[in-house]
XYZ file of C-alpha atoms in Angstrom:
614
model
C 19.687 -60.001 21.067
C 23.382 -59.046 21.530
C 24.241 -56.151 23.527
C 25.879 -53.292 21.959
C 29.267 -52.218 24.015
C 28.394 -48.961 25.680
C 31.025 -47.405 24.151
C 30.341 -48.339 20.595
C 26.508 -47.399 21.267
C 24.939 -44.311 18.830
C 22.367 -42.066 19.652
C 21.077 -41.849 15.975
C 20.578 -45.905 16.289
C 18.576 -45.429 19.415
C 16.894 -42.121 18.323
C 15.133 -43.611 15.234
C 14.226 -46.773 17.237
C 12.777 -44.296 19.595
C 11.261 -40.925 18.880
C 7.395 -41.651 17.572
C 7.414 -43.068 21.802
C 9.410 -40.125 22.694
C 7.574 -37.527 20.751
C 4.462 -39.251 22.171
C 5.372 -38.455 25.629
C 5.850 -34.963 25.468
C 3.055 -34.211 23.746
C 0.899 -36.259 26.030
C 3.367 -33.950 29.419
C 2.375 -31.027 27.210
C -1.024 -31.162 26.746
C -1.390 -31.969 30.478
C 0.783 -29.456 31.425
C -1.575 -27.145 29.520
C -5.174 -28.413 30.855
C -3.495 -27.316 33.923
C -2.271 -23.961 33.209
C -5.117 -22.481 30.612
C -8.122 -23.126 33.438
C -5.534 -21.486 35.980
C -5.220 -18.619 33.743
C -9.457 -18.405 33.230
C -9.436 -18.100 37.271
C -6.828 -15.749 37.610
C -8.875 -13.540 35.159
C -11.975 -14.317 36.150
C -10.753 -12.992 39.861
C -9.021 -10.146 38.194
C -12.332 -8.986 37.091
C -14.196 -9.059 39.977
C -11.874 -7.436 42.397
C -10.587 -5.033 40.215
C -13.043 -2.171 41.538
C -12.868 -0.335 38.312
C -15.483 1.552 36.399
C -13.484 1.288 33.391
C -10.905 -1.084 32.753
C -8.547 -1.548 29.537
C -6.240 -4.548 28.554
C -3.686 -4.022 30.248
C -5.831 -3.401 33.588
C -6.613 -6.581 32.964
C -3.113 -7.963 32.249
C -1.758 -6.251 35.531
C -4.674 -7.621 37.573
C -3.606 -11.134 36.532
C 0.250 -10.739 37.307
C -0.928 -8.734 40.444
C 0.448 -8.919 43.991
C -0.327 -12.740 43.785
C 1.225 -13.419 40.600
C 4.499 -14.403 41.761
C 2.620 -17.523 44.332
C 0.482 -18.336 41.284
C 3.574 -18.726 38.669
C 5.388 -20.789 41.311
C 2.980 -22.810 41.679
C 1.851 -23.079 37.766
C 5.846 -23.598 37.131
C 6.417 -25.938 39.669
C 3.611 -28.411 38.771
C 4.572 -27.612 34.895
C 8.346 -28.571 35.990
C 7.019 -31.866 37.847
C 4.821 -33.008 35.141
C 7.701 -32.783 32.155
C 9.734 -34.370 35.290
C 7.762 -37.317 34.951
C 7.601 -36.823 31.076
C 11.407 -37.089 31.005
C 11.472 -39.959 33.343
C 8.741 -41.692 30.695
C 11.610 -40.719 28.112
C 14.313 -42.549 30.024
C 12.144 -45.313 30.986
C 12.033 -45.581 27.275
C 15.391 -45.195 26.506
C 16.604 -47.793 28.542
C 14.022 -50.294 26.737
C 16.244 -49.012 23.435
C 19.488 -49.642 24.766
C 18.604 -53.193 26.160
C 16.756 -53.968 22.852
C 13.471 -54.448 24.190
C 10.543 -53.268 22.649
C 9.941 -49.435 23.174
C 6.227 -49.234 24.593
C 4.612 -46.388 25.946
C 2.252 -48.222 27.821
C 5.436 -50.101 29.307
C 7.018 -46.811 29.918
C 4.074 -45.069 31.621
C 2.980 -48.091 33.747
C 6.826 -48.338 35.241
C 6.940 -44.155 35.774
C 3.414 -44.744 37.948
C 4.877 -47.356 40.201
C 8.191 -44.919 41.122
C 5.413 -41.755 40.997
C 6.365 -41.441 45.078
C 10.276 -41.691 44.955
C 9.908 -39.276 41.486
C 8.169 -37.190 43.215
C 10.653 -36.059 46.107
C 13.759 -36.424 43.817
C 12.195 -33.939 41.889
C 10.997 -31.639 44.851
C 14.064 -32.017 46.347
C 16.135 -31.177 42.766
C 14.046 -28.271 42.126
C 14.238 -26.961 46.186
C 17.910 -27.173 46.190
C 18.524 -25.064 42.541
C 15.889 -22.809 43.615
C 17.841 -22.029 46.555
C 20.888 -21.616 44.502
C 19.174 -19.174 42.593
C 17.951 -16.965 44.986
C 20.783 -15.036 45.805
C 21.505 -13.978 42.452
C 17.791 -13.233 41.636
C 18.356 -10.822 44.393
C 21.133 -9.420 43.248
C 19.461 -8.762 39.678
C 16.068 -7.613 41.092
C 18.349 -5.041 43.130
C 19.934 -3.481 40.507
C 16.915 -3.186 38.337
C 15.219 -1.477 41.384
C 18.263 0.931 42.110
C 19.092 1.551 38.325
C 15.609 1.858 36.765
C 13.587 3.524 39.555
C 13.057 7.562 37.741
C 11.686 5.800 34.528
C 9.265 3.430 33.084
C 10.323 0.623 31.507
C 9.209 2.002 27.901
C 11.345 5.163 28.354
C 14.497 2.805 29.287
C 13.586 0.674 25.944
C 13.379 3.286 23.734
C 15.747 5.717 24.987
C 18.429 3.140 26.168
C 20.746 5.309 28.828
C 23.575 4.266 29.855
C 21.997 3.096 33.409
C 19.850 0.962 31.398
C 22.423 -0.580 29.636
C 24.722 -0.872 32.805
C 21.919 -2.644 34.102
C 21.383 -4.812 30.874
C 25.024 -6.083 31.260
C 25.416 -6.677 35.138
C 22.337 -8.719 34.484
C 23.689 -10.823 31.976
C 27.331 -11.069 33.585
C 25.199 -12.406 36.901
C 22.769 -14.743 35.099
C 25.830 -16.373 33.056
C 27.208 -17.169 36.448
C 24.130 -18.621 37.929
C 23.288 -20.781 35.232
C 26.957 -21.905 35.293
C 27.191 -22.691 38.977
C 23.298 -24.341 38.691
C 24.759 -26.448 35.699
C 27.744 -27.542 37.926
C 25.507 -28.519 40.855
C 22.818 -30.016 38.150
C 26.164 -32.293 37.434
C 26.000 -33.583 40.630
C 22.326 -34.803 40.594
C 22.819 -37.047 36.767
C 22.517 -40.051 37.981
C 19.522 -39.385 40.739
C 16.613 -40.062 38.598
C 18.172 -43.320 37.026
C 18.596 -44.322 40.724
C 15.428 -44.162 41.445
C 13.664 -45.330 38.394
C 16.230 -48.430 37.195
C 17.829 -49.184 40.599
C 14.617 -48.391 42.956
C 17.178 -46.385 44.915
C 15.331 -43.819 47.900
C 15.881 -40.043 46.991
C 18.360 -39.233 49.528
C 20.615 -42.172 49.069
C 20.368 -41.789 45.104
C 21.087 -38.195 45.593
C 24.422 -38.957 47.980
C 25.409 -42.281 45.530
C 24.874 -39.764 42.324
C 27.256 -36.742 43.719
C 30.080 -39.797 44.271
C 29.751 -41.328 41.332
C 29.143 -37.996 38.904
C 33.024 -37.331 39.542
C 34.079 -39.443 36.419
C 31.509 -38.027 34.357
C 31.331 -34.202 35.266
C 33.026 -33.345 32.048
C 30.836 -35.296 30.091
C 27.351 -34.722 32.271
C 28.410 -30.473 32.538
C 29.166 -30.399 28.596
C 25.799 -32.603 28.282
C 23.286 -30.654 29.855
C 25.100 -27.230 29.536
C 24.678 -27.883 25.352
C 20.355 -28.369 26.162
C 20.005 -26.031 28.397
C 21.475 -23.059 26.834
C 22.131 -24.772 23.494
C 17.866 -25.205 22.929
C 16.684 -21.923 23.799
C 19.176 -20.351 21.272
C 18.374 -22.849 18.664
C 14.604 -22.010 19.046
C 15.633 -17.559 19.439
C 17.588 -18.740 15.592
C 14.766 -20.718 14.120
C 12.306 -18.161 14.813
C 14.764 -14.766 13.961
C 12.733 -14.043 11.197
C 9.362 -13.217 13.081
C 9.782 -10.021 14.430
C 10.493 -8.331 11.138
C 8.132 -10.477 9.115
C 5.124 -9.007 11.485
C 6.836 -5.656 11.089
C 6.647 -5.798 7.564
C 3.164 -7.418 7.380
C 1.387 -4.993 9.650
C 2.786 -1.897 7.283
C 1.178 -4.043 4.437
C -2.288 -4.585 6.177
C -2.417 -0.783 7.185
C -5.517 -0.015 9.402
C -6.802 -3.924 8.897
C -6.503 -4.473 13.043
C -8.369 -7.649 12.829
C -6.073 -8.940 10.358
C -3.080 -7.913 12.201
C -3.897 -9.808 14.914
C -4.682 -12.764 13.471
C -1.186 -12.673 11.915
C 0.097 -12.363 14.906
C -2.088 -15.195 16.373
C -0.787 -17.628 13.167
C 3.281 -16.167 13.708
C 3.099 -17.068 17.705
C 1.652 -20.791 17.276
C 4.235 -21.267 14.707
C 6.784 -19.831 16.797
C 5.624 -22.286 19.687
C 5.072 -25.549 17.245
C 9.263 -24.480 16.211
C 9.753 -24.340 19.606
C 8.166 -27.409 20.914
C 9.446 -29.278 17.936
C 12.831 -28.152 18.626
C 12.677 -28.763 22.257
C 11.357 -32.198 21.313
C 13.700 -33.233 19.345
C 16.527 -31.961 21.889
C 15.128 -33.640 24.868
C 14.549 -36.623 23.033
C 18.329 -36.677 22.491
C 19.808 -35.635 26.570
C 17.246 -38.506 27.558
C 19.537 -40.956 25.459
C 22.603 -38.711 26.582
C 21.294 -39.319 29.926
C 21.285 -43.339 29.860
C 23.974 -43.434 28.052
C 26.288 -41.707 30.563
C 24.235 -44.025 33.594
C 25.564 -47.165 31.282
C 28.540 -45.953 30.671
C 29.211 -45.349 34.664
C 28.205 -49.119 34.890
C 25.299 -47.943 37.075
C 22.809 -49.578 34.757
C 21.567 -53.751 35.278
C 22.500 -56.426 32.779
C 19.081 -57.155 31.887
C 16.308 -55.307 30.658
C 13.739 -54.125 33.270
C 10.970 -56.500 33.466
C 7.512 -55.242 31.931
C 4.657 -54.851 33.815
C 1.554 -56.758 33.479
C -0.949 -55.414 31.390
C -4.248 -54.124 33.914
C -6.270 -54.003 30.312
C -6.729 -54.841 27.145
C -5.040 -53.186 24.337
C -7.853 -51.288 23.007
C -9.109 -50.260 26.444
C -5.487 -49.247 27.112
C -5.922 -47.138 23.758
C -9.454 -46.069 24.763
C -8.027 -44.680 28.453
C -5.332 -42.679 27.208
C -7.190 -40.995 24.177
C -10.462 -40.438 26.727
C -7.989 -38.289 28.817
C -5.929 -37.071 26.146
C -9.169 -35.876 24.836
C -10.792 -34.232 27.903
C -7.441 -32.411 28.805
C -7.605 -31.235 25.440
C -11.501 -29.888 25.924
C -10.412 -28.189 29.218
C -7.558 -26.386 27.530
C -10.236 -25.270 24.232
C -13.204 -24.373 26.880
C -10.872 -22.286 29.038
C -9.475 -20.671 25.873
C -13.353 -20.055 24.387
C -13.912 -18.602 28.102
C -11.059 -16.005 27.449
C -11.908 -15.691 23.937
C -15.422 -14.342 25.326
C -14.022 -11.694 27.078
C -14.617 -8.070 25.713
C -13.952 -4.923 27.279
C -15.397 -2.374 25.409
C -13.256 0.661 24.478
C -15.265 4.014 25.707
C -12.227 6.370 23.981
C -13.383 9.622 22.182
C -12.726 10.111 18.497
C -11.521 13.765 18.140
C -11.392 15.080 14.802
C -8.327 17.254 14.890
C -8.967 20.485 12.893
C -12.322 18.669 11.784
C -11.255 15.945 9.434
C -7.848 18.277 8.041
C -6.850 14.578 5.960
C -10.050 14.499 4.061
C -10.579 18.723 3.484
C -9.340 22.196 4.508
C -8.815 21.904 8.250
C -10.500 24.320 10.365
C -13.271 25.126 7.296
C -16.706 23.812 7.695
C -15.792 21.736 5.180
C -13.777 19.996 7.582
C -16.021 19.915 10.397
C -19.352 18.591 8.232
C -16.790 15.269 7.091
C -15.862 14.767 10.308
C -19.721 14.591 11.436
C -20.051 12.276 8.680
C -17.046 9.838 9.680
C -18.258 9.103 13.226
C -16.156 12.283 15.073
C -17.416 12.810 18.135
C -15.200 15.880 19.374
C -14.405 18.258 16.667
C -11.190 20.051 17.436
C -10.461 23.731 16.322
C -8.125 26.032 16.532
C -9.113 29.554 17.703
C -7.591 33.136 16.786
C -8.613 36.625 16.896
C -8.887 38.856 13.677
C -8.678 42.564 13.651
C -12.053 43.208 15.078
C -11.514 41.042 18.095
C -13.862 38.875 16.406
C -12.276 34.758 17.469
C -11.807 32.778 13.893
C -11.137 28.760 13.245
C -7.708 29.305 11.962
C -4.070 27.701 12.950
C -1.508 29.728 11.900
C -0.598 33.197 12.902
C -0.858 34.430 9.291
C -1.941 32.886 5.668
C 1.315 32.330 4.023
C 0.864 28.698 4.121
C -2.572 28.308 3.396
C -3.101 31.034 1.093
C 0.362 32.262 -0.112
C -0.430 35.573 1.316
C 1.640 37.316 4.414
C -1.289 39.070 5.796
C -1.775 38.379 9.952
C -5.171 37.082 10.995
C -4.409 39.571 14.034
C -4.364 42.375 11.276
C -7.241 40.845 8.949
C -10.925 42.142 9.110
C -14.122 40.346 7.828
C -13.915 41.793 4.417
C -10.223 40.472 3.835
C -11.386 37.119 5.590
C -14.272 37.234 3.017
C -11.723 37.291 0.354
C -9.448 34.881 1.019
C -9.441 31.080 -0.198
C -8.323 28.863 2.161
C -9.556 25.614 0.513
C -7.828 25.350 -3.183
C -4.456 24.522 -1.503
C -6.048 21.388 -0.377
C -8.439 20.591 -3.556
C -9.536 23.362 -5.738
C -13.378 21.581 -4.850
C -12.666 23.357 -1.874
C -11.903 27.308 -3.102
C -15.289 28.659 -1.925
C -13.835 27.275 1.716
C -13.537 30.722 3.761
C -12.354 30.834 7.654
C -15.180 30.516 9.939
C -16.069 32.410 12.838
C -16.266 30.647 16.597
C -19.736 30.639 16.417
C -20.432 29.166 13.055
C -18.834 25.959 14.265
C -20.665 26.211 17.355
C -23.808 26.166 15.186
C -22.295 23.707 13.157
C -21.872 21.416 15.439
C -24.490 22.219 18.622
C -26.240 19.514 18.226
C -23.733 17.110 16.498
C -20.525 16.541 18.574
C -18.047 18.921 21.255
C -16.257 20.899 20.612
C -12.441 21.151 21.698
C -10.959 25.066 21.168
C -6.942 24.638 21.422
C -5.734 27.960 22.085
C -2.264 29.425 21.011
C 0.217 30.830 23.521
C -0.310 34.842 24.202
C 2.941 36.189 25.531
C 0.964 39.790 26.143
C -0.900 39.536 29.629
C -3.730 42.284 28.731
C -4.099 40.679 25.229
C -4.291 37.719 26.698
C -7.299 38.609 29.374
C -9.381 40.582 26.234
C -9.038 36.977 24.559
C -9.823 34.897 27.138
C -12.826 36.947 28.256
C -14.054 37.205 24.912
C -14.173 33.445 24.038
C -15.591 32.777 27.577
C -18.288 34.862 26.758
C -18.965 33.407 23.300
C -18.681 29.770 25.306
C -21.427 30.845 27.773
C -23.931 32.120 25.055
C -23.043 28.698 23.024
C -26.194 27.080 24.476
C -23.839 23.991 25.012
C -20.982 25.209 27.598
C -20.973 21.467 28.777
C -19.937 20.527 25.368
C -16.750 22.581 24.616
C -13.248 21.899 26.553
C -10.187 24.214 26.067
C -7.000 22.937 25.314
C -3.467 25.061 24.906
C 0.232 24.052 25.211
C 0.402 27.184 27.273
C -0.144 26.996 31.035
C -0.841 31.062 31.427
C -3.247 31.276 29.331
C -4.709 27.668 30.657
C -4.522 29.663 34.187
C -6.446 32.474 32.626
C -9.398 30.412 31.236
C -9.612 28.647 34.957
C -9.538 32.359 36.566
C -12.699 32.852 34.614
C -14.651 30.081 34.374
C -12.979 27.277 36.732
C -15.811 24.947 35.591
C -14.618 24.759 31.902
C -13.025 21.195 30.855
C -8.759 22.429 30.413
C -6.580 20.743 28.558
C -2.413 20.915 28.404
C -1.576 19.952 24.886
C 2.320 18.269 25.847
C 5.516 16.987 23.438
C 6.494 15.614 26.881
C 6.520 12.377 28.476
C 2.775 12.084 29.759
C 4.813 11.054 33.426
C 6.372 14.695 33.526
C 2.676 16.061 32.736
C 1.143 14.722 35.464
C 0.894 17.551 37.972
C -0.371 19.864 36.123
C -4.170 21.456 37.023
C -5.765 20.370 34.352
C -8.890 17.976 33.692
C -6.853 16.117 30.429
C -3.735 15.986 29.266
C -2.948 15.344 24.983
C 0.261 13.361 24.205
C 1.717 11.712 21.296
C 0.955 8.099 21.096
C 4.303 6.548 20.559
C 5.797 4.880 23.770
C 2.893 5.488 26.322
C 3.173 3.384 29.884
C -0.216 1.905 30.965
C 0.678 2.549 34.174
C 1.788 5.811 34.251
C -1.767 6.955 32.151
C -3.385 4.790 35.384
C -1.515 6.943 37.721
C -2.979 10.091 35.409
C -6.650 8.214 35.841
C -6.027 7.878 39.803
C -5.549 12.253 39.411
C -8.540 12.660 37.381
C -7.061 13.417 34.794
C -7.662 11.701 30.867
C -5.169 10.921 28.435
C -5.649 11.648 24.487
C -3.282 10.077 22.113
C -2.272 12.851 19.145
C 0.475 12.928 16.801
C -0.364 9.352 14.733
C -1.818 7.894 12.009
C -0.603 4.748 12.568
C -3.162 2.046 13.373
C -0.921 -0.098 15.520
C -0.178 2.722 17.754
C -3.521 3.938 18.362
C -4.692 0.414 19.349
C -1.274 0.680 21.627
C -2.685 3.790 23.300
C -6.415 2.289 23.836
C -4.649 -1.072 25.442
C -2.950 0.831 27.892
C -5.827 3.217 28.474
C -5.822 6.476 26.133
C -9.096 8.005 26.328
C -9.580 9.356 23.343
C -7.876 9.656 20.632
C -6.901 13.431 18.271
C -6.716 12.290 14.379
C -6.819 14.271 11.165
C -8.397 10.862 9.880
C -11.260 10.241 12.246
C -12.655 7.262 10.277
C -9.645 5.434 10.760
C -10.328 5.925 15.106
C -13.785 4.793 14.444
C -12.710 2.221 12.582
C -9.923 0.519 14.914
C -12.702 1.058 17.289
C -15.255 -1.263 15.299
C -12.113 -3.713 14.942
C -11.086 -3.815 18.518
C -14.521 -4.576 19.449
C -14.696 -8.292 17.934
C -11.326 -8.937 19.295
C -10.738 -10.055 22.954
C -8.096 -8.751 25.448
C -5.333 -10.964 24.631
C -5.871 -10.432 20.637
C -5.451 -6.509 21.505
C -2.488 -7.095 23.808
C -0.761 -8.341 20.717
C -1.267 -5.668 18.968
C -0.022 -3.871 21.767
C 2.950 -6.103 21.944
C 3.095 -5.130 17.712
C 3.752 -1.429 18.703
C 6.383 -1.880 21.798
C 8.129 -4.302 19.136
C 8.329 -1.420 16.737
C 9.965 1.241 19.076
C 12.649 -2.248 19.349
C 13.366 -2.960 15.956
C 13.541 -0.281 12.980
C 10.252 -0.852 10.576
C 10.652 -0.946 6.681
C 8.994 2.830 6.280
């Protein structure tokens, strides 16, 4: 068969003579790569676990135990044997490819029997490729880990997500400015290398003389070879970032649809990834398949390449025991990458968070009624919060607001209201009118209510007056030790005096600081718990609140997603008007393992990213 001038020679000719081999290779480098990497992963988390020393531990304990101080050794490693095995996928490819441009048969048992006799000499070229860009890299690694350390020290990285300050976005942009110029000066030095690895594998050339007769020879080409692999290296990943644009907002939009549905949610999110990697590694395919004809093309066209096709190797077996081999191991790498997958898959860490019924359940009947409290009992509530005012009589009341104008369309003041106008009022039929027998309940009718039920949480409003303050204080401390279940009840204001006052008194009570502020700035405080709203919590900042003793409640939500968020990163209980959804997620989160929640997680942080459809 005639050879083709190099010139004249297409890459769509070659490509369709070619890519059922090529496609064949990297899926065979693939699934090797990944019998490598998923039992890696089951050790890493298997060590996590047993040195992590915790009592309790949440998914993302479990997520920073894994990319702990050792991470960065074990992703060197994992990336430098993943790098070395497509290495000597790619030199199967060219191996290949230079069958299709001497018009001899493409075999993959040709192509893999030739890339195990050069396995040595592949080897260091490939060591000594990767050692030298590495080295390259390094500075400007530096450089960006630098600025992220000087820039983003105050905050965590949530607050610089969702906030976006000018530092952050400094920071954003000298990153970008310094990893454009390291990818352009490791492309230009890349240039230099092209025509190493067809040394070695076509002209059995040793690494360090392929490596000095490449950077000599390279000069004619650099255009061509910096244009070449400049297009797949930056040209792929934005191809794949293009082809898989829609994702983000199609979970966005699906999650809203499923509402509460965690499960569900997750496994969407399970489906949108593996399409997002099958684009991917269909894509990346595809593109590879193409720079390995690119790449013997340019060796050809240098005149580096012999006359005559390479000779084929003697077959060591038969056909169908050739066929029998690779499936065997194609087979068993596939079984260790499903066994240490069903090995994850096992894992459950079981969420201990507190449902807290927030002004007993106030979405399903009058809040703060009885009514309220008995449907919270009967939707799994295990903490029924209340809020707690004083009426005329210095009698303490479940009631929120400083008078009834909202509830009952009346200005009177609870602080001016005795039992007979209590007695009188309706504070139901604004929710349903099943509810207009609901009247407000006394402090110790919930305690009765709920003695022997669930806690109870008493959130107490700010008292500017410092004697008023002490009379209330010492009257509901009184009530709290007559309760017959003082262990049982916690106090919770959004006012640190009269906090201070309720620890003067009885410094064994459970406090609470009730906070619109970032849970970081909340820290400090002398309290046994702090409450937060749920959007845009840090796992690591609620561990640093763990490390003081002090739990972390989620409030402020009704959103699903967001509550899961909040358990991932460690919440410890959660304050809903709805506590059958809590219980709920709870239930749902309890079938799903740690990386099924983290998506869910990864659902929420993608949400304070990108606007949703509500």
């Amino acid at each position: 068969m005639a050879e083709p001038e190099p010139g004249s020679e297409g890459l769509w000719r070659h490509y369709r003579a070619t890519w059922r081999t090529m496609f064949a290779i990297q899926w065979i480098a693939l699934v090797i790569g990944l019998s490598i990497v998923a039992p890696a992963l089951s050790l890493a988390t298997s060590s996590a676990l047993k040195q992590s020393g915790k009592a309790r531990l949440n998914d993302t304990d479990l997520l920073n135990f894994i990319v702990g101080p050792n991470f960065p050794l074990l992703a060197i490693a994992l990336l430098t044997l993943w790098i070395l095995i497509h290495v000597f996928g790619y030199a199967v490819q060219l191996f290949a490819a230079h069958d299709s441009y001497h018009g001899a048969p493409v075999s993959l048992h040709t192509a893999l029997r030739r890339t195990a006799g050069s396995f040595v000499p592949l080897t260091l070229v490939a060591l000594r490729f990767l050692l030298h860009h590495l080295v390259l890299a390094l500075p400007f690694l530096l450089v960006i880990a630098g600025v992220f350390t000087i820039q983003l020290r105050n905050h965590s990285l949530q607050h610089y997500l969702s906030e976006l300050p000018p530092e952050f976005i400094l920071a954003l942009a000298f990153t970008f400015a310094t990893a454009i110029a390291m990818i352009f000066v490791l492309m230009r030095s890349a240039v230099g290398w092209v025509f190493a690895l067809p040394l070695v594998l076509f002209q059995h050339e040793k690494p360090g003389e392929a490596r000095q007769h490449s950077l000599r020879r390279s000069r004619h080409v650099r255009r061509s070879a910096f244009i070449t692999f400049t297009l797949w290296f930056i040209g792929t990943p934005l191809l794949v970032l293009l082809l898989n644009a829609g994702w983000p907002k199609l979970a966005l939009w699906a999650s809203e649809l499923l509402g509460h549905r965690i499960g569900l949610i997750a496994l969407l999110l399970s489906v949108l990834i593996l399409l997002t990697l099958a684009i991917a590694a269909i894509t990346g395919f595809i593109c590879l398949t193409f720079l390995s004809l690119q790449h013997i093309r340019l060796f050809r066209r240098e005149g580096l390449d012999t006359e005559n096709p390479l000779p084929s190797p003697k077959p060591m077996l038969p056909p169908i025991a050739r066929s029998i081999a690779l499936a065997s191991a194609l087979i068993a790498a596939v079984l260790v990458v499903l066994l240490s997958y069903r090995w994850l898959d096992s894992l459950r860490i079981a969420d201990q968070a507190q449902v807290i019924a927030h002004r007993g359940a106030s979405a399903h009947a009058p809040e703060n009624t009885p009514a309220a409290v008995l449907s919270a009992f009967d939707l799994g509530a295990s903490w029924i919060a209340i809020d707690i005012r004083a009426r005329k009589d210095g009698e303490l009341v479940a009631f929120a607001d400083p008078d009834f104008q909202r509830i009952a369309k009346q200005p009177l003041k609870i602080a001016d209201a005795s039992a007979e106008d209590l007695a009188a009022i309706d504070v139901g039929s604004w929710f349903h009118e099943r509810y207009e027998e609901e009247r407000v309940p006394t402090l110790q009718q919930i305690i009765t209510l709920c003695s022997d039920r669930a806690g109870i949480l008493i959130h107490l409003h700010p008292i500017e007056d410092a004697g008023a303050r002490d009379a209330f204080v010492a009257t509901l401390v009184d009530q709290i030790d007559h309760s017959g279940m003082p262990q049982r009840i916690r106090i919770a204001s959004s006012s640190l005096p009269v906090l201070a006052t309720v620890r003067e008194l009885r410094p064994e009570l459970k406090l609470g600081f009730h906070s619109t502020k970032p849970l970081a700035e909340s820290i400090g405080m002398p309290v046994d718990f702090i409450i937060v709203p749920a959007g845009g919590l840090d796992a690591n900042v609620i561990g640093k609140a763990h490390q003081a003793g002090i739990e972390v409640h989620v409030a402020d939500t009704t959103d699903p997603v967001l509550i899961s968020a909040a358990l991932s990163r460690g919440a410890d209980g959660m304050l809903l008007a709805a506590p059958g959804i809590g219980r709920k997620i709870i239930e749902e989160r309890s079938v799903l393992n740690p990386g099924e929640r983290l998506l869910i997680d990864f659902l929420a942080r993608l949400r304070e990213v990108l606007p949703t459809t509500k």
